[in-house]
Short mmCIF file of C-alpha atoms in Angstrom, two decimals:
data_model
loop_
_atom_site.label_atom_id
_atom_site.label_comp_id
_atom_site.label_asym_id
_atom_site.label_seq_id
_atom_site.Cartn_x
_atom_site.Cartn_y
_atom_site.Cartn_z
CA MET A 18 -8.78 71.87 78.71
CA ARG A 19 -10.71 73.92 76.20
CA GLU A 20 -8.83 72.28 73.37
CA GLU A 21 -9.81 68.83 74.67
CA LEU A 22 -13.49 69.84 74.78
CA ASP A 23 -13.28 71.12 71.21
CA GLU A 24 -11.71 67.83 70.04
CA ALA A 25 -14.45 65.80 71.79
CA GLY A 26 -17.14 67.92 70.14
CA ARG A 27 -15.58 67.46 66.73
CA LEU A 28 -15.47 63.66 67.17
CA ARG A 29 -19.13 63.56 68.26
CA ALA A 30 -20.13 65.57 65.18
CA GLU A 31 -18.22 63.19 62.88
CA ASN A 32 -19.86 60.24 64.61
CA ALA A 33 -23.31 61.66 64.07
CA GLU A 34 -22.53 62.32 60.42
CA LEU A 35 -21.28 58.76 59.89
CA ARG A 36 -24.40 57.31 61.57
CA ALA A 37 -26.61 59.41 59.35
CA ARG A 38 -24.74 58.23 56.27
CA VAL A 39 -25.03 54.57 57.30
CA GLU A 40 -28.78 54.99 57.85
CA ALA A 41 -29.13 56.59 54.42
CA LEU A 42 -27.20 53.73 52.77
CA GLU A 43 -29.27 51.11 54.59
CA LYS A 44 -32.46 52.83 53.46
CA ALA A 45 -31.23 52.96 49.85
CA LEU A 46 -30.23 49.28 49.97
CA ALA A 47 -33.65 48.33 51.37
CA GLU A 48 -35.40 50.26 48.60
CA ARG A 49 -33.20 48.63 45.95
CA SER A 50 -33.82 45.18 47.42
CA ASN A 51 -37.58 45.78 47.47
CA GLY A 52 -37.43 46.91 43.87
CA HIS A 53 -35.63 43.75 42.77
CA ALA A 54 -38.07 41.60 44.74
CA GLN A 55 -41.00 43.26 42.97
CA ASN A 56 -39.35 42.61 39.60
CA GLY A 57 -38.87 38.97 40.51
CA ALA A 58 -35.09 39.09 41.07
CA ALA A 59 -33.35 37.71 44.13
CA PRO A 60 -32.67 40.65 46.49
CA ALA A 61 -29.42 39.44 48.03
CA GLY A 62 -26.28 40.51 46.15
CA ALA A 63 -28.27 41.96 43.27
CA GLU A 64 -25.42 44.07 41.93
CA ALA A 65 -23.05 41.11 42.03
CA LEU A 66 -25.61 38.97 40.18
CA ASP A 67 -26.11 41.69 37.58
CA ALA A 68 -22.37 41.74 37.00
CA LEU A 69 -22.27 37.94 36.78
CA GLU A 70 -25.09 37.82 34.26
CA GLY A 71 -23.16 40.24 32.08
CA LEU A 72 -20.34 37.75 31.59
CA PRO A 73 -20.33 35.68 28.37
CA THR A 74 -19.74 32.53 30.44
CA ALA A 75 -22.73 33.17 32.72
CA VAL A 76 -25.06 30.16 32.81
CA PRO A 77 -28.38 31.11 31.15
CA ALA A 78 -31.78 30.40 32.65
CA VAL A 79 -32.63 26.75 31.99
CA ILE A 80 -36.14 25.37 32.44
CA HIS A 81 -37.54 21.89 31.70
CA TRP A 82 -41.26 21.09 31.64
CA ARG A 83 -43.44 18.21 30.60
CA LEU A 84 -45.87 18.39 27.69
CA ASP A 85 -48.69 18.96 30.18
CA GLY A 86 -46.83 22.06 31.45
CA GLU A 87 -45.46 20.71 34.77
CA VAL A 88 -41.99 22.10 35.52
CA THR A 89 -39.33 19.42 36.18
CA TYR A 90 -36.15 21.53 36.33
CA TRP A 91 -35.47 25.16 37.28
CA ASN A 92 -31.90 26.42 37.71
CA ASP A 93 -30.48 29.35 39.72
CA SER A 94 -30.47 31.66 36.70
CA ALA A 95 -34.17 30.98 36.16
CA GLU A 96 -34.71 31.94 39.80
CA ARG A 97 -32.86 35.22 39.27
CA LEU A 98 -34.86 35.94 36.12
CA PHE A 99 -38.36 35.12 37.34
CA GLY A 100 -38.01 35.33 41.12
CA TRP A 101 -39.28 31.81 41.86
CA SER A 102 -36.92 29.41 43.65
CA ALA A 103 -36.46 25.87 42.35
CA SER A 104 -38.39 24.45 45.31
CA GLU A 105 -41.30 26.75 44.49
CA ALA A 106 -41.20 26.13 40.73
CA VAL A 107 -40.66 22.38 40.29
CA GLY A 108 -43.96 20.51 40.13
CA ARG A 109 -46.05 23.56 39.25
CA PRO A 110 -47.49 24.50 35.83
CA LEU A 111 -45.13 26.73 33.85
CA ALA A 112 -47.99 29.07 32.95
CA ASP A 113 -48.62 29.79 36.66
CA LEU A 114 -44.98 30.80 37.13
CA VAL A 115 -44.23 32.90 34.03
CA GLY A 116 -47.71 33.73 32.78
CA ALA A 117 -47.23 32.08 29.41
CA VAL A 118 -47.04 28.75 27.59
CA PRO A 119 -44.14 29.40 25.19
CA VAL A 120 -44.45 26.09 23.31
CA SER A 121 -47.69 24.16 22.92
CA ALA A 122 -47.86 20.37 23.21
CA ALA A 123 -48.79 20.18 19.51
CA ALA A 124 -45.72 22.24 18.53
CA ALA A 125 -43.55 20.03 20.72
CA ARG A 126 -44.80 16.86 19.02
CA ALA A 127 -44.25 18.47 15.61
CA PHE A 128 -40.60 19.11 16.52
CA ASN A 129 -39.66 15.70 15.17
CA PHE A 130 -35.88 15.49 15.56
CA ALA A 131 -33.86 12.85 17.40
CA ARG A 132 -31.98 13.94 20.52
CA GLU A 133 -28.58 13.17 19.00
CA GLU A 134 -29.20 15.75 16.26
CA SER A 135 -29.09 18.60 18.85
CA ARG A 136 -31.70 20.60 16.96
CA PHE A 137 -33.15 23.78 18.50
CA ALA A 138 -36.08 26.06 17.78
CA ALA A 139 -36.83 29.51 19.16
CA THR A 140 -39.94 31.44 20.08
CA MET A 141 -40.81 34.72 21.80
CA SER A 142 -43.38 35.27 24.54
CA GLU A 143 -44.47 37.97 26.94
CA CYS A 144 -43.90 36.77 30.51
CA ARG A 145 -44.09 38.04 34.07
CA THR A 146 -41.98 37.60 37.18
CA LYS A 147 -43.07 36.48 40.62
CA GLY A 148 -43.57 40.13 41.55
CA GLY A 149 -45.68 40.82 38.45
CA HIS A 150 -42.97 42.60 36.44
CA ALA A 151 -43.43 42.17 32.66
CA LEU A 152 -40.65 40.55 30.64
CA SER A 153 -40.19 39.84 26.95
CA CYS A 154 -38.46 36.44 26.74
CA ARG A 155 -36.80 34.42 24.04
CA TRP A 156 -37.12 30.64 24.50
CA THR A 157 -34.53 28.54 22.66
CA TYR A 158 -35.88 25.04 23.11
CA ALA A 159 -35.51 21.41 22.16
CA VAL A 160 -37.84 18.44 22.64
CA LEU A 161 -36.47 15.51 24.64
CA ARG A 162 -37.54 12.01 23.62
CA ASP A 163 -37.46 8.64 25.35
CA GLY A 164 -35.97 5.41 24.04
CA ARG A 165 -39.03 4.78 21.87
CA GLY A 166 -38.76 8.24 20.31
CA ASP A 167 -41.82 9.67 22.07
CA ALA A 168 -41.66 13.32 23.18
CA TYR A 169 -41.90 13.59 26.95
CA GLU A 170 -40.28 16.90 27.95
CA LEU A 171 -39.11 20.27 26.67
CA ALA A 172 -35.85 21.95 27.66
CA ALA A 173 -35.27 25.64 27.04
CA LEU A 174 -32.71 28.39 27.49
CA VAL A 175 -34.55 31.59 28.44
CA ASP A 176 -33.20 35.10 27.74
CA ASP A 177 -34.73 38.40 28.82
CA THR A 178 -34.92 40.47 25.63
CA SER A 179 -36.61 43.46 27.28
CA ASP A 180 -33.28 45.24 27.80
CA ARG A 181 -31.88 45.81 24.31
CA GLU A 182 -28.38 46.64 25.54
CA ARG A 183 -28.20 43.50 27.66
CA ARG A 184 -29.61 41.40 24.82
CA GLU A 185 -26.97 42.64 22.41
CA LYS A 186 -24.27 42.12 25.02
CA THR A 187 -25.43 38.55 25.59
CA VAL A 188 -25.48 37.75 21.87
CA GLN A 189 -22.06 39.31 21.36
CA GLY A 190 -20.65 37.46 24.36
CA ARG A 191 -21.90 34.09 23.17
CA TYR A 192 -20.57 34.80 19.68
CA GLN A 193 -17.16 35.52 21.18
CA LEU A 194 -17.35 32.26 23.15
CA LEU A 195 -18.10 30.39 19.94
CA LEU A 196 -15.21 32.04 18.12
CA GLN A 197 -12.76 31.25 20.91
CA LEU A 198 -13.98 27.66 20.95
CA VAL A 199 -13.53 27.08 17.22
CA ASP A 200 -10.35 29.16 17.01
CA ASN A 201 -8.61 26.77 19.40
CA ALA A 202 -9.71 23.65 17.56
CA ARG A 203 -7.05 21.57 15.79
CA SER A 204 -9.30 21.24 12.74
CA SER A 205 -10.33 23.77 10.14
CA ILE A 206 -13.96 24.81 10.81
CA PHE A 207 -16.18 26.95 8.59
CA VAL A 208 -19.77 27.72 7.62
CA LYS A 209 -20.99 28.79 4.16
CA ASP A 210 -24.33 30.05 2.91
CA THR A 211 -26.30 28.31 0.17
CA ALA A 212 -24.34 30.23 -2.47
CA GLY A 213 -21.04 28.88 -1.14
CA ARG A 214 -19.89 32.14 0.49
CA TYR A 215 -18.15 32.05 3.85
CA VAL A 216 -20.12 33.37 6.83
CA LEU A 217 -17.84 31.97 9.56
CA ALA A 218 -14.34 30.50 9.67
CA ASN A 219 -11.91 29.73 12.45
CA ARG A 220 -8.32 30.85 12.73
CA LEU A 221 -6.80 27.58 11.43
CA HIS A 222 -8.90 27.66 8.27
CA ALA A 223 -7.85 31.25 7.58
CA GLN A 224 -4.19 30.36 8.16
CA MET A 225 -4.48 27.41 5.80
CA MET A 226 -5.80 29.77 3.12
CA ASN A 227 -3.13 32.36 4.00
CA ARG A 228 -5.76 35.02 4.73
CA HIS A 229 -7.19 36.93 7.66
CA VAL A 230 -10.55 35.58 8.85
CA LEU A 231 -12.33 38.75 7.77
CA GLU A 232 -10.94 38.35 4.24
CA LEU A 233 -12.91 35.11 3.90
CA ILE A 234 -16.33 36.40 4.93
CA GLY A 235 -18.67 36.96 1.98
CA ARG A 236 -16.36 35.33 -0.58
CA ASP A 237 -16.46 31.91 -2.23
CA GLU A 238 -13.67 29.50 -3.19
CA PHE A 239 -13.16 30.96 -6.65
CA GLU A 240 -12.88 34.54 -5.38
CA LEU A 241 -10.33 33.54 -2.76
CA ALA A 242 -8.33 31.40 -5.23
CA ALA A 243 -6.42 29.69 -2.40
CA VAL A 244 -6.02 26.58 -4.58
CA ASP A 245 -5.97 26.06 -8.34
CA PRO A 246 -9.31 26.27 -10.23
CA ALA A 247 -9.59 22.50 -10.71
CA ALA A 248 -9.26 21.90 -6.97
CA SER A 249 -11.75 24.70 -6.24
CA GLU A 250 -14.23 23.12 -8.65
CA MET A 251 -13.76 19.74 -6.90
CA ILE A 252 -14.41 21.33 -3.48
CA VAL A 253 -17.50 23.20 -4.68
CA ALA A 254 -18.91 20.11 -6.42
CA LYS A 255 -18.64 18.12 -3.21
CA GLU A 256 -20.38 20.88 -1.27
CA ARG A 257 -23.21 20.99 -3.81
CA GLU A 258 -23.59 17.26 -3.32
CA VAL A 259 -23.87 17.77 0.45
CA MET A 260 -26.50 20.49 0.02
CA THR A 261 -28.48 18.49 -2.55
CA GLY A 262 -28.38 15.24 -0.60
CA GLY A 263 -29.10 16.87 2.73
CA GLN A 264 -26.89 14.35 4.52
CA VAL A 265 -23.61 14.45 6.42
CA MET A 266 -20.69 13.31 4.29
CA GLN A 267 -17.31 12.07 5.52
CA PHE A 268 -14.47 11.47 3.09
CA GLU A 269 -10.76 11.83 2.47
CA GLU A 270 -9.56 14.25 -0.18
CA VAL A 271 -6.26 15.36 -1.67
CA VAL A 272 -5.88 19.08 -2.42
CA PRO A 273 -2.81 20.70 -4.02
CA ILE A 274 -1.68 23.66 -1.89
CA GLY A 275 1.54 25.56 -2.49
CA GLY A 276 2.81 23.02 -5.01
CA ALA A 277 2.40 20.06 -2.63
CA GLN A 278 -0.33 17.47 -2.20
CA HIS A 279 -2.16 17.77 1.11
CA HIS A 280 -4.41 15.03 2.50
CA PHE A 281 -7.52 15.89 4.52
CA PHE A 282 -10.22 14.03 6.38
CA THR A 283 -13.34 16.09 5.75
CA VAL A 284 -16.79 16.20 7.33
CA LYS A 285 -19.34 18.39 5.57
CA PHE A 286 -22.97 18.74 6.55
CA PRO A 287 -26.05 20.82 5.70
CA ILE A 288 -27.19 23.48 8.19
CA HIS A 289 -30.94 23.83 8.69
CA ASP A 290 -33.20 26.45 10.19
CA GLU A 291 -35.68 25.65 12.93
CA ARG A 292 -38.16 24.34 10.34
CA GLY A 293 -35.59 21.98 8.84
CA ALA A 294 -35.01 23.95 5.65
CA PRO A 295 -31.36 24.08 4.44
CA ILE A 296 -29.78 27.49 4.92
CA GLY A 297 -26.09 26.69 4.52
CA MET A 298 -23.32 24.17 4.91
CA GLY A 299 -20.72 23.50 7.59
CA GLY A 300 -17.35 21.86 7.32
CA ILE A 301 -14.77 20.38 9.69
CA VAL A 302 -11.52 19.58 7.90
CA THR A 303 -8.55 17.87 9.55
CA GLU A 304 -5.22 17.67 7.75
CA ILE A 305 -3.83 14.13 7.78
CA THR A 306 -0.86 14.62 5.44
CA SER A 307 1.70 13.65 8.08
CA LEU A 308 -0.45 10.68 9.08
CA LYS A 309 -0.69 9.49 5.48
CA ARG A 310 3.06 9.89 5.07
CA ALA A 311 3.67 7.89 8.24
CA GLU A 312 1.25 5.21 7.05
CA ALA A 313 3.02 4.96 3.68
CA GLU A 314 6.41 4.70 5.40
CA ARG A 315 5.05 2.08 7.78
CA ALA A 316 3.54 0.10 4.88
CA ALA A 317 6.84 0.23 2.97
CA LEU A 318 8.72 -0.91 6.06
CA GLN A 319 6.18 -3.68 6.58
CA GLU A 320 6.70 -4.81 2.99
CA GLU A 321 10.45 -4.90 3.53
CA ILE A 322 10.01 -6.90 6.73
CA ILE A 323 7.66 -9.37 5.02
CA PHE A 324 10.05 -9.74 2.07
CA ALA A 325 12.98 -10.36 4.41
CA GLN A 326 10.97 -12.86 6.43
CA GLN A 327 9.87 -14.69 3.30
CA ALA A 328 13.44 -14.82 2.05
CA ALA A 329 14.61 -16.13 5.42
CA LEU A 330 11.85 -18.72 5.50
CA ARG A 331 12.60 -19.82 1.95
CA GLU A 332 16.24 -20.18 2.85
CA LEU A 333 15.44 -22.12 6.01
CA SER A 334 12.77 -24.26 4.36
CA THR A 335 15.07 -25.38 1.52
CA PRO A 336 18.49 -25.84 3.15
CA LEU A 337 21.26 -27.50 1.14
CA ILE A 338 23.53 -29.52 3.45
CA PRO A 339 27.01 -30.71 2.37
CA LEU A 340 27.45 -34.32 3.66
CA ALA A 341 30.79 -35.28 2.15
CA ASP A 342 33.05 -34.32 -0.69
CA ARG A 343 30.71 -33.57 -3.60
CA VAL A 344 27.68 -35.00 -1.81
CA VAL A 345 24.78 -32.71 -0.78
CA ALA A 346 21.39 -33.30 0.81
CA MET A 347 18.19 -31.22 0.82
CA PRO A 348 15.59 -32.18 3.45
CA LEU A 349 12.14 -30.89 2.47
CA VAL A 350 9.54 -30.12 5.12
CA GLY A 351 5.93 -28.90 4.93
CA THR A 352 3.87 -28.04 1.88
CA ILE A 353 5.37 -27.54 -1.57
CA ASP A 354 3.61 -24.94 -3.69
CA SER A 355 4.65 -23.53 -7.06
CA GLY A 356 6.74 -20.74 -5.55
CA ARG A 357 8.54 -23.08 -3.20
CA ALA A 358 9.09 -25.65 -6.00
CA GLU A 359 10.95 -22.97 -7.98
CA GLN A 360 12.97 -22.09 -4.88
CA ILE A 361 13.89 -25.77 -4.33
CA MET A 362 15.11 -26.16 -7.90
CA GLU A 363 17.04 -22.87 -7.80
CA THR A 364 18.74 -23.69 -4.47
CA LEU A 365 19.61 -27.26 -5.49
CA LEU A 366 21.04 -26.36 -8.89
CA SER A 367 23.03 -23.45 -7.44
CA GLY A 368 24.47 -25.72 -4.73
CA ILE A 369 25.33 -28.48 -7.19
CA SER A 370 27.09 -26.02 -9.45
CA SER A 371 29.05 -24.30 -6.65
CA GLN A 372 30.16 -27.53 -4.94
CA GLY A 373 30.55 -29.71 -8.04
CA ALA A 374 28.32 -32.36 -6.40
CA HIS A 375 28.02 -35.76 -8.08
CA THR A 376 25.21 -36.92 -5.78
CA ALA A 377 22.22 -34.95 -4.45
CA ILE A 378 19.79 -36.38 -1.91
CA LEU A 379 16.20 -35.06 -1.88
CA ASP A 380 14.55 -36.16 1.38
CA ILE A 381 10.74 -35.90 1.42
CA THR A 382 10.18 -37.45 4.85
CA GLY A 383 8.73 -34.17 6.12
CA VAL A 384 6.55 -33.40 3.12
CA ARG A 385 2.93 -33.51 4.30
CA ALA A 386 1.32 -34.83 1.13
CA VAL A 387 2.54 -35.96 -2.25
CA ASP A 388 0.20 -35.20 -5.12
CA THR A 389 0.58 -34.56 -8.83
CA HIS A 390 1.90 -31.07 -8.24
CA VAL A 391 4.55 -32.21 -5.74
CA ALA A 392 5.55 -35.21 -7.86
CA ASP A 393 5.96 -32.99 -10.92
CA ALA A 394 8.10 -30.52 -8.93
CA LEU A 395 10.35 -33.33 -7.67
CA THR A 396 10.82 -34.97 -11.07
CA ARG A 397 11.55 -31.61 -12.78
CA THR A 398 14.12 -30.83 -10.09
CA ALA A 399 15.72 -34.31 -10.50
CA ARG A 400 15.84 -34.00 -14.30
CA ALA A 401 17.47 -30.55 -14.04
CA ALA A 402 20.09 -31.94 -11.65
CA GLN A 403 20.79 -34.85 -13.99
CA LEU A 404 21.46 -32.41 -16.79
CA LEU A 405 24.33 -31.11 -14.64
CA GLY A 406 25.70 -34.64 -14.34
CA THR A 407 24.51 -35.22 -10.82
CA ARG A 408 22.97 -38.44 -9.53
CA VAL A 409 19.70 -37.82 -7.66
CA VAL A 410 18.62 -39.96 -4.70
CA LEU A 411 15.02 -39.57 -3.45
CA THR A 412 14.65 -40.62 0.20
CA GLY A 413 11.78 -40.67 2.71
CA VAL A 414 9.52 -42.60 0.32
CA ARG A 415 6.93 -44.10 2.66
CA PRO A 416 4.67 -46.94 1.49
CA GLU A 417 1.70 -44.61 0.96
CA VAL A 418 3.96 -42.22 -0.98
CA ALA A 419 5.21 -45.03 -3.18
CA GLN A 420 1.59 -46.07 -3.86
CA THR A 421 0.68 -42.48 -4.76
CA LEU A 422 3.63 -42.14 -7.14
CA VAL A 423 2.67 -45.39 -8.91
CA THR A 424 -0.99 -44.39 -9.11
CA LEU A 425 -0.03 -41.02 -10.59
CA GLY A 426 2.23 -42.75 -13.11
CA VAL A 427 5.25 -40.66 -12.18
CA ASP A 428 8.35 -41.49 -14.25
CA LEU A 429 11.22 -41.97 -11.77
CA SER A 430 13.64 -43.58 -14.19
CA GLY A 431 17.22 -42.58 -13.41
CA ILE A 432 16.27 -41.58 -9.85
CA THR A 433 17.28 -43.83 -6.96
CA THR A 434 14.47 -44.07 -4.36
CA LEU A 435 15.08 -45.21 -0.79
CA SER A 436 12.88 -45.34 2.30
CA THR A 437 15.05 -43.37 4.73
CA LEU A 438 17.54 -40.53 4.72
CA GLN A 439 20.12 -42.73 6.49
CA SER A 440 20.03 -45.30 3.70
CA GLY A 441 20.32 -42.53 1.15
CA ILE A 442 23.40 -41.11 2.86
CA ALA A 443 24.99 -44.57 3.03
CA HIS A 444 24.22 -45.11 -0.66
CA ALA A 445 25.77 -41.75 -1.61
CA LEU A 446 28.93 -42.38 0.43
CA ARG A 447 29.48 -45.79 -1.14
CA HIS A 448 29.40 -44.20 -4.55
CA ALA A 449 31.73 -41.45 -3.33
CA ARG A 450 34.37 -44.04 -2.22
CA ARG A 451 34.27 -45.72 -5.60
#
């Protein structure tokens, strides 16, 4: 019985101790929450939010306001930074919320860059939270313009620079994000200063130069000697042109690397500071050697296909048809140009020679028009056939064709002309029987 009483007393003592500890924790949490509220931070889950803000991928505070100072956008991170909720902030003057006007309307109008250029400027200002806590803030801003190009709103990323450790952590985290982004790109990406020395390069660019990334920083093309001096001079000359012209340049270039010619599609562009002054040059280089090789192979194959098609068409367009023993016919269709005229003569003479033909019929029923050029081709072909001892019969001579041949003064002596192919065949067979 005594043992049971002792056990009950022990449990009551532990209970009292636990209750006291809970009360102490609740009091500490309340004090911490009040402290965050006074500093302008959201009280709920403050430690979790602090941890979230420490991540490189944490969304920064984003605020938009019109040129007259009226806030139009206020995200959750801005609420955590300044203590005002979006519903409280939107529609109110920015100066009433943060105690400062970081960018004047005049400065906004002077920021004369188009939206597609993605230009930014930065400024510092002393601010305050909802609870009156002082903050030193960095505003990285851009000016948004409407379709006519008129400035109507500012958009800014806001960072608390009061805490040096957090500021450095944020900068380092964003730098790591940038490196991971460019390192996983399928193009070579780099930045150089105005003297042509590397200040940033991604993994692919370093691999292409057979170096570690840190071996590139602070060196120029000639110091690295990744390609021969002539190629280095060509690269540097192009970069000087980009810096001098101040414009983006896109071009294809061939660079000898490791004894082989490599093709690249290159984009190089000047990098400016917030005032628009050039401070360096960036490059995005994509190797297209395999693409160029595939294009060359495809072009060669296309040429072969076209050549084969032309040969097939020539063969089909100038067929030589054996009609009887030593009698051949060649029906001509379409337009006769100089190339086809040569093909007609070559096919006819080859056929006459191989078959020992004594009569050859040239049928021009399907020829669209007979002019001086066509008449000359036909007579030259007939004369060449006659030199081989072959009689030439020209069929398909329509009335308008006959009139054209007379008008042109074409000499058809020694050539039998008939109106239809059937009459030409009958004429040739009669001679064959004799």
